[in-house]
Amino acid sequence: MSRKTILHMLTPLQHMSPFDVNMALDAGFDAVIPYTDVSLSDVGHLVQDAIFSRPPDAGVATGIFLAGKDAPLALDMLDAAKKAMVPPFEISVFADPAGSFTTAAAMVAKVEKALVKHHDRELNGAAVAVFGATGVVGYCTAVIAASLGAKVTIVGHDGIERVTEIAASIQQRFDMNVEPADGSTEALKTAIVRDTEIVLAAAKAGVQVLSKAQLGSAGGLLVVADVNAVPPAGIEGLKVNANGEQLDATQAVGIGPLSIGNVKYKTQAGLFQKMIEAKKPVAFDFRDAFTLARDLAK
Ligand SMILES: NC(=O)c1ccc[n+]([C@@H]2O[C@H](COP(=O)([O-])OP(=O)(O)OC[C@H]3O[C@@H](n4cnc5c(N)ncnc54)[C@H](OP(=O)(O)O)[C@@H]3O)[C@@H](O)[C@H]2O)c1
């Protein structure tokens, strides 16, 4: 019997993201139901409420989506959801808070491709600076880049304190080293990019993070990528649809937000479709997003 596919969408915030609702329905779920103000301690109850209402063979037709704007919390919720399963009563789970897992995956996958194509280099050992690192996309970008062996610096726009705490939490959760840096003045940011080969910008929409002059003074730059599609560009001079073209005043190539967004969109849609088509329940986080984004990135 063909069963309806149902996606329960949980967020700790006041609203479920309309973007994610649209993506899930367009990917093919028959019904998506938002749950707001969900705390970590609610997740187990909601999962068990869902798993016992359908026979075990309908588990694959039932999914949980974890949203919000906090990557560590979404990962904790994913763990709580997995722990709440009672085999053979199991359902699928996918975490992508604020689209950050799929966005970060798409950015790193695009940069990885550009690095090989234009510079015959890989991310392993490359000096990477992540701007907007206190945000949910920046956090996940730093973790994925570090997992590939990059030497990652996370830059704080308001000083070093918060990025130092984030570096410690990444060390504790993933056993990965990322270095915090103070990027609270233009001079400090100039000094950071001078020692950087790859800039990954994930700052607030409509905020310029680096100027042409700062980029021009960074002789070792290889690739510069930005996810902000709202003018002004996060990276001055980087076109929204740049896809490996040389960036003015530098030796680096640029990857713009719409080129990244194209892969992000396909990655999120693809993971929803994998949930729908799965023969056994699946659990997806940023690692699965990156695996798929790597296949999709050109
Ligand atoms: N291209 C795509 O497909 C795609 C998809 C999703 C998101 N995005 C974009 O990705 C970016 C990051 O998203 P997010 O959800 O992580 O955003 P966010 O929560 O707004 O945070 C972005 C980061 O920017 C920082 N920031 C705030 N004001 C700043 C300033 N004046 N200078 C430098 N940094 C500043 C934030 O610091 P605080 O911690 O102090 O707030 C945070 O670290 C946004 O531009 C968003 O539009 C793109």
PDB file of N, CA, C and O and ligand atoms in Angstrom, residues 69 98 103 132-138 157-158 162 202-205 207 209 227-228 257 260-261 264, ligand 1:
ATOM      1  N   LYS A  69      17.802  28.278  14.480  1.00  0.00           N
ATOM      2  CA  LYS A  69      18.895  29.147  14.029  1.00  0.00           C
ATOM      3  C   LYS A  69      20.134  28.908  14.880  1.00  0.00           C
ATOM      4  O   LYS A  69      20.911  29.814  15.158  1.00  0.00           O
ATOM      5  N   ALA A  98      17.974  27.002   9.724  1.00  0.00           N
ATOM      6  CA  ALA A  98      18.103  28.206   8.893  1.00  0.00           C
ATOM      7  C   ALA A  98      18.785  27.883   7.561  1.00  0.00           C
ATOM      8  O   ALA A  98      19.476  28.733   6.991  1.00  0.00           O
ATOM      9  N   THR A 103      23.537  25.204   3.142  1.00  0.00           N
ATOM     10  CA  THR A 103      24.246  26.376   2.594  1.00  0.00           C
ATOM     11  C   THR A 103      25.758  26.234   2.793  1.00  0.00           C
ATOM     12  O   THR A 103      26.547  26.448   1.867  1.00  0.00           O
ATOM     13  N   GLY A 132      31.694  36.024   9.659  1.00  0.00           N
ATOM     14  CA  GLY A 132      30.312  35.720  10.064  1.00  0.00           C
ATOM     15  C   GLY A 132      30.266  34.432  10.852  1.00  0.00           C
ATOM     16  O   GLY A 132      29.268  33.716  10.848  1.00  0.00           O
ATOM     17  N   ALA A 133      31.354  34.149  11.550  1.00  0.00           N
ATOM     18  CA  ALA A 133      31.505  32.837  12.193  1.00  0.00           C
ATOM     19  C   ALA A 133      30.656  32.668  13.444  1.00  0.00           C
ATOM     20  O   ALA A 133      30.504  31.543  13.932  1.00  0.00           O
ATOM     21  N   THR A 134      30.064  33.742  13.967  1.00  0.00           N
ATOM     22  CA  THR A 134      29.159  33.561  15.104  1.00  0.00           C
ATOM     23  C   THR A 134      27.747  33.222  14.619  1.00  0.00           C
ATOM     24  O   THR A 134      26.861  32.957  15.430  1.00  0.00           O
ATOM     25  N   GLY A 135      27.531  33.232  13.309  1.00  0.00           N
ATOM     26  CA  GLY A 135      26.225  32.876  12.753  1.00  0.00           C
ATOM     27  C   GLY A 135      26.133  31.381  12.494  1.00  0.00           C
ATOM     28  O   GLY A 135      27.139  30.657  12.509  1.00  0.00           O
ATOM     29  N   VAL A 136      24.911  30.926  12.216  1.00  0.00           N
ATOM     30  CA  VAL A 136      24.673  29.494  12.068  1.00  0.00           C
ATOM     31  C   VAL A 136      25.325  28.950  10.787  1.00  0.00           C
ATOM     32  O   VAL A 136      25.869  27.831  10.776  1.00  0.00           O
ATOM     33  N   VAL A 137      25.328  29.753   9.711  1.00  0.00           N
ATOM     34  CA  VAL A 137      25.980  29.284   8.478  1.00  0.00           C
ATOM     35  C   VAL A 137      27.503  29.275   8.665  1.00  0.00           C
ATOM     36  O   VAL A 137      28.186  28.316   8.282  1.00  0.00           O
ATOM     37  N   GLY A 138      28.027  30.326   9.293  1.00  0.00           N
ATOM     38  CA  GLY A 138      29.475  30.410   9.514  1.00  0.00           C
ATOM     39  C   GLY A 138      29.991  29.262  10.373  1.00  0.00           C
ATOM     40  O   GLY A 138      31.050  28.677  10.084  1.00  0.00           O
ATOM     41  N   HIS A 157      33.250  39.557  14.330  1.00  0.00           N
ATOM     42  CA  HIS A 157      33.135  40.964  13.900  1.00  0.00           C
ATOM     43  C   HIS A 157      33.079  41.903  15.107  1.00  0.00           C
ATOM     44  O   HIS A 157      33.251  43.103  14.959  1.00  0.00           O
ATOM     45  N   ASP A 158      32.818  41.326  16.293  1.00  0.00           N
ATOM     46  CA  ASP A 158      32.702  42.176  17.480  1.00  0.00           C
ATOM     47  C   ASP A 158      33.749  41.799  18.537  1.00  0.00           C
ATOM     48  O   ASP A 158      33.521  41.953  19.725  1.00  0.00           O
ATOM     49  N   ARG A 162      33.559  35.878  21.674  1.00  0.00           N
ATOM     50  CA  ARG A 162      32.545  34.889  21.265  1.00  0.00           C
ATOM     51  C   ARG A 162      33.145  33.823  20.352  1.00  0.00           C
ATOM     52  O   ARG A 162      32.803  32.641  20.449  1.00  0.00           O
ATOM     53  N   ALA A 202      30.163  34.488   5.471  1.00  0.00           N
ATOM     54  CA  ALA A 202      28.792  34.062   5.828  1.00  0.00           C
ATOM     55  C   ALA A 202      28.195  35.074   6.796  1.00  0.00           C
ATOM     56  O   ALA A 202      27.522  34.719   7.754  1.00  0.00           O
ATOM     57  N   ALA A 203      28.453  36.357   6.522  1.00  0.00           N
ATOM     58  CA  ALA A 203      27.971  37.400   7.443  1.00  0.00           C
ATOM     59  C   ALA A 203      26.535  37.774   7.124  1.00  0.00           C
ATOM     60  O   ALA A 203      25.956  37.334   6.124  1.00  0.00           O
ATOM     61  N   LYS A 204      25.994  38.590   8.008  1.00  0.00           N
ATOM     62  CA  LYS A 204      24.616  39.057   7.909  1.00  0.00           C
ATOM     63  C   LYS A 204      24.324  39.620   6.516  1.00  0.00           C
ATOM     64  O   LYS A 204      25.191  40.267   5.904  1.00  0.00           O
ATOM     65  N   ALA A 205      23.113  39.389   6.040  1.00  0.00           N
ATOM     66  CA  ALA A 205      22.726  39.865   4.715  1.00  0.00           C
ATOM     67  C   ALA A 205      22.890  41.381   4.619  1.00  0.00           C
ATOM     68  O   ALA A 205      22.553  42.113   5.559  1.00  0.00           O
ATOM     69  N   VAL A 207      25.644  43.230   4.420  1.00  0.00           N
ATOM     70  CA  VAL A 207      26.775  43.844   5.126  1.00  0.00           C
ATOM     71  C   VAL A 207      28.060  43.550   4.352  1.00  0.00           C
ATOM     72  O   VAL A 207      28.368  42.380   4.078  1.00  0.00           O
ATOM     73  N   VAL A 209      31.802  42.886   4.167  1.00  0.00           N
ATOM     74  CA  VAL A 209      32.763  42.386   5.148  1.00  0.00           C
ATOM     75  C   VAL A 209      34.187  42.767   4.764  1.00  0.00           C
ATOM     76  O   VAL A 209      35.002  43.132   5.607  1.00  0.00           O
ATOM     77  N   VAL A 227      28.078  34.039   0.746  1.00  0.00           N
ATOM     78  CA  VAL A 227      26.688  33.559   0.629  1.00  0.00           C
ATOM     79  C   VAL A 227      25.652  34.671   0.688  1.00  0.00           C
ATOM     80  O   VAL A 227      24.470  34.423   0.479  1.00  0.00           O
ATOM     81  N   ASN A 228      26.072  35.888   0.974  1.00  0.00           N
ATOM     82  CA  ASN A 228      25.113  36.991   1.089  1.00  0.00           C
ATOM     83  C   ASN A 228      24.683  37.509  -0.282  1.00  0.00           C
ATOM     84  O   ASN A 228      25.491  38.066  -1.018  1.00  0.00           O
ATOM     85  N   PRO A 257      27.023  34.285  -4.270  1.00  0.00           N
ATOM     86  CA  PRO A 257      25.929  33.676  -3.509  1.00  0.00           C
ATOM     87  C   PRO A 257      24.910  32.923  -4.360  1.00  0.00           C
ATOM     88  O   PRO A 257      24.333  31.927  -3.880  1.00  0.00           O
ATOM     89  N   ILE A 260      26.343  29.528  -5.209  1.00  0.00           N
ATOM     90  CA  ILE A 260      26.258  28.669  -4.018  1.00  0.00           C
ATOM     91  C   ILE A 260      24.795  28.291  -3.765  1.00  0.00           C
ATOM     92  O   ILE A 260      24.474  27.121  -3.481  1.00  0.00           O
ATOM     93  N   GLY A 261      23.897  29.290  -3.918  1.00  0.00           N
ATOM     94  CA  GLY A 261      22.474  29.048  -3.657  1.00  0.00           C
ATOM     95  C   GLY A 261      21.888  27.977  -4.569  1.00  0.00           C
ATOM     96  O   GLY A 261      21.026  27.207  -4.147  1.00  0.00           O
ATOM     97  N   LYS A 264      22.951  24.816  -3.005  1.00  0.00           N
ATOM     98  CA  LYS A 264      22.242  24.692  -1.714  1.00  0.00           C
ATOM     99  C   LYS A 264      20.798  24.205  -1.938  1.00  0.00           C
ATOM    100  O   LYS A 264      20.326  23.282  -1.278  1.00  0.00           O
TER     101      LYS A 264
HETATM  102  N1  LIG B   1      23.231  31.855  -0.754  1.00  0.00           N
HETATM  103  C1  LIG B   1      22.409  31.050  -0.073  1.00  0.00           C
HETATM  104  O1  LIG B   1      21.930  30.051  -0.567  1.00  0.00           O
HETATM  105  C2  LIG B   1      22.075  31.363   1.367  1.00  0.00           C
HETATM  106  C3  LIG B   1      21.258  30.499   2.109  1.00  0.00           C
HETATM  107  C4  LIG B   1      21.040  30.786   3.465  1.00  0.00           C
HETATM  108  C5  LIG B   1      21.595  31.933   4.019  1.00  0.00           C
HETATM  109  N2  LIG B   1      22.328  32.776   3.246  1.00  0.00           N
HETATM  110  C6  LIG B   1      23.000  33.954   3.784  1.00  0.00           C
HETATM  111  O2  LIG B   1      24.020  33.486   4.639  1.00  0.00           O
HETATM  112  C7  LIG B   1      24.382  34.523   5.543  1.00  0.00           C
HETATM  113  C8  LIG B   1      24.512  33.960   6.940  1.00  0.00           C
HETATM  114  O3  LIG B   1      23.260  33.459   7.392  1.00  0.00           O
HETATM  115  P1  LIG B   1      22.991  33.321   8.956  1.00  0.00           P
HETATM  116  O4  LIG B   1      21.624  32.737   9.096  1.00  0.00           O
HETATM  117  O5  LIG B   1      24.147  32.635   9.616  1.00  0.00           O
HETATM  118  O6  LIG B   1      22.948  34.882   9.296  1.00  0.00           O
HETATM  119  P2  LIG B   1      23.012  35.711  10.630  1.00  0.00           P
HETATM  120  O7  LIG B   1      22.437  34.959  11.755  1.00  0.00           O
HETATM  121  O8  LIG B   1      22.427  37.021  10.252  1.00  0.00           O
HETATM  122  O9  LIG B   1      24.565  35.822  10.983  1.00  0.00           O
HETATM  123  C9  LIG B   1      25.548  36.066  10.136  1.00  0.00           C
HETATM  124  C10 LIG B   1      26.797  36.506  10.847  1.00  0.00           C
HETATM  125  O10 LIG B   1      27.022  37.880  10.503  1.00  0.00           O
HETATM  126  C11 LIG B   1      27.433  38.537  11.678  1.00  0.00           C
HETATM  127  N3  LIG B   1      27.252  39.975  11.598  1.00  0.00           N
HETATM  128  C12 LIG B   1      26.230  40.743  12.043  1.00  0.00           C
HETATM  129  N4  LIG B   1      26.492  42.052  11.806  1.00  0.00           N
HETATM  130  C13 LIG B   1      27.697  42.094  11.200  1.00  0.00           C
HETATM  131  C14 LIG B   1      28.510  43.142  10.718  1.00  0.00           C
HETATM  132  N5  LIG B   1      28.121  44.414  10.787  1.00  0.00           N
HETATM  133  N6  LIG B   1      29.719  42.812  10.170  1.00  0.00           N
HETATM  134  C15 LIG B   1      30.127  41.542  10.079  1.00  0.00           C
HETATM  135  N7  LIG B   1      29.400  40.494  10.524  1.00  0.00           N
HETATM  136  C16 LIG B   1      28.201  40.772  11.068  1.00  0.00           C
HETATM  137  C17 LIG B   1      26.595  37.899  12.753  1.00  0.00           C
HETATM  138  O11 LIG B   1      27.092  38.237  14.011  1.00  0.00           O
HETATM  139  P3  LIG B   1      26.179  38.232  15.345  1.00  0.00           P
HETATM  140  O12 LIG B   1      26.388  36.874  15.915  1.00  0.00           O
HETATM  141  O13 LIG B   1      26.762  39.320  16.190  1.00  0.00           O
HETATM  142  O14 LIG B   1      24.750  38.504  14.944  1.00  0.00           O
HETATM  143  C18 LIG B   1      26.833  36.465  12.375  1.00  0.00           C
HETATM  144  O15 LIG B   1      28.132  36.037  12.735  1.00  0.00           O
HETATM  145  C19 LIG B   1      23.311  35.611   5.381  1.00  0.00           C
HETATM  146  O16 LIG B   1      23.831  36.641   4.583  1.00  0.00           O
HETATM  147  C20 LIG B   1      22.196  34.893   4.644  1.00  0.00           C
HETATM  148  O17 LIG B   1      21.412  35.778   3.885  1.00  0.00           O
HETATM  149  C21 LIG B   1      22.585  32.489   1.951  1.00  0.00           C
END
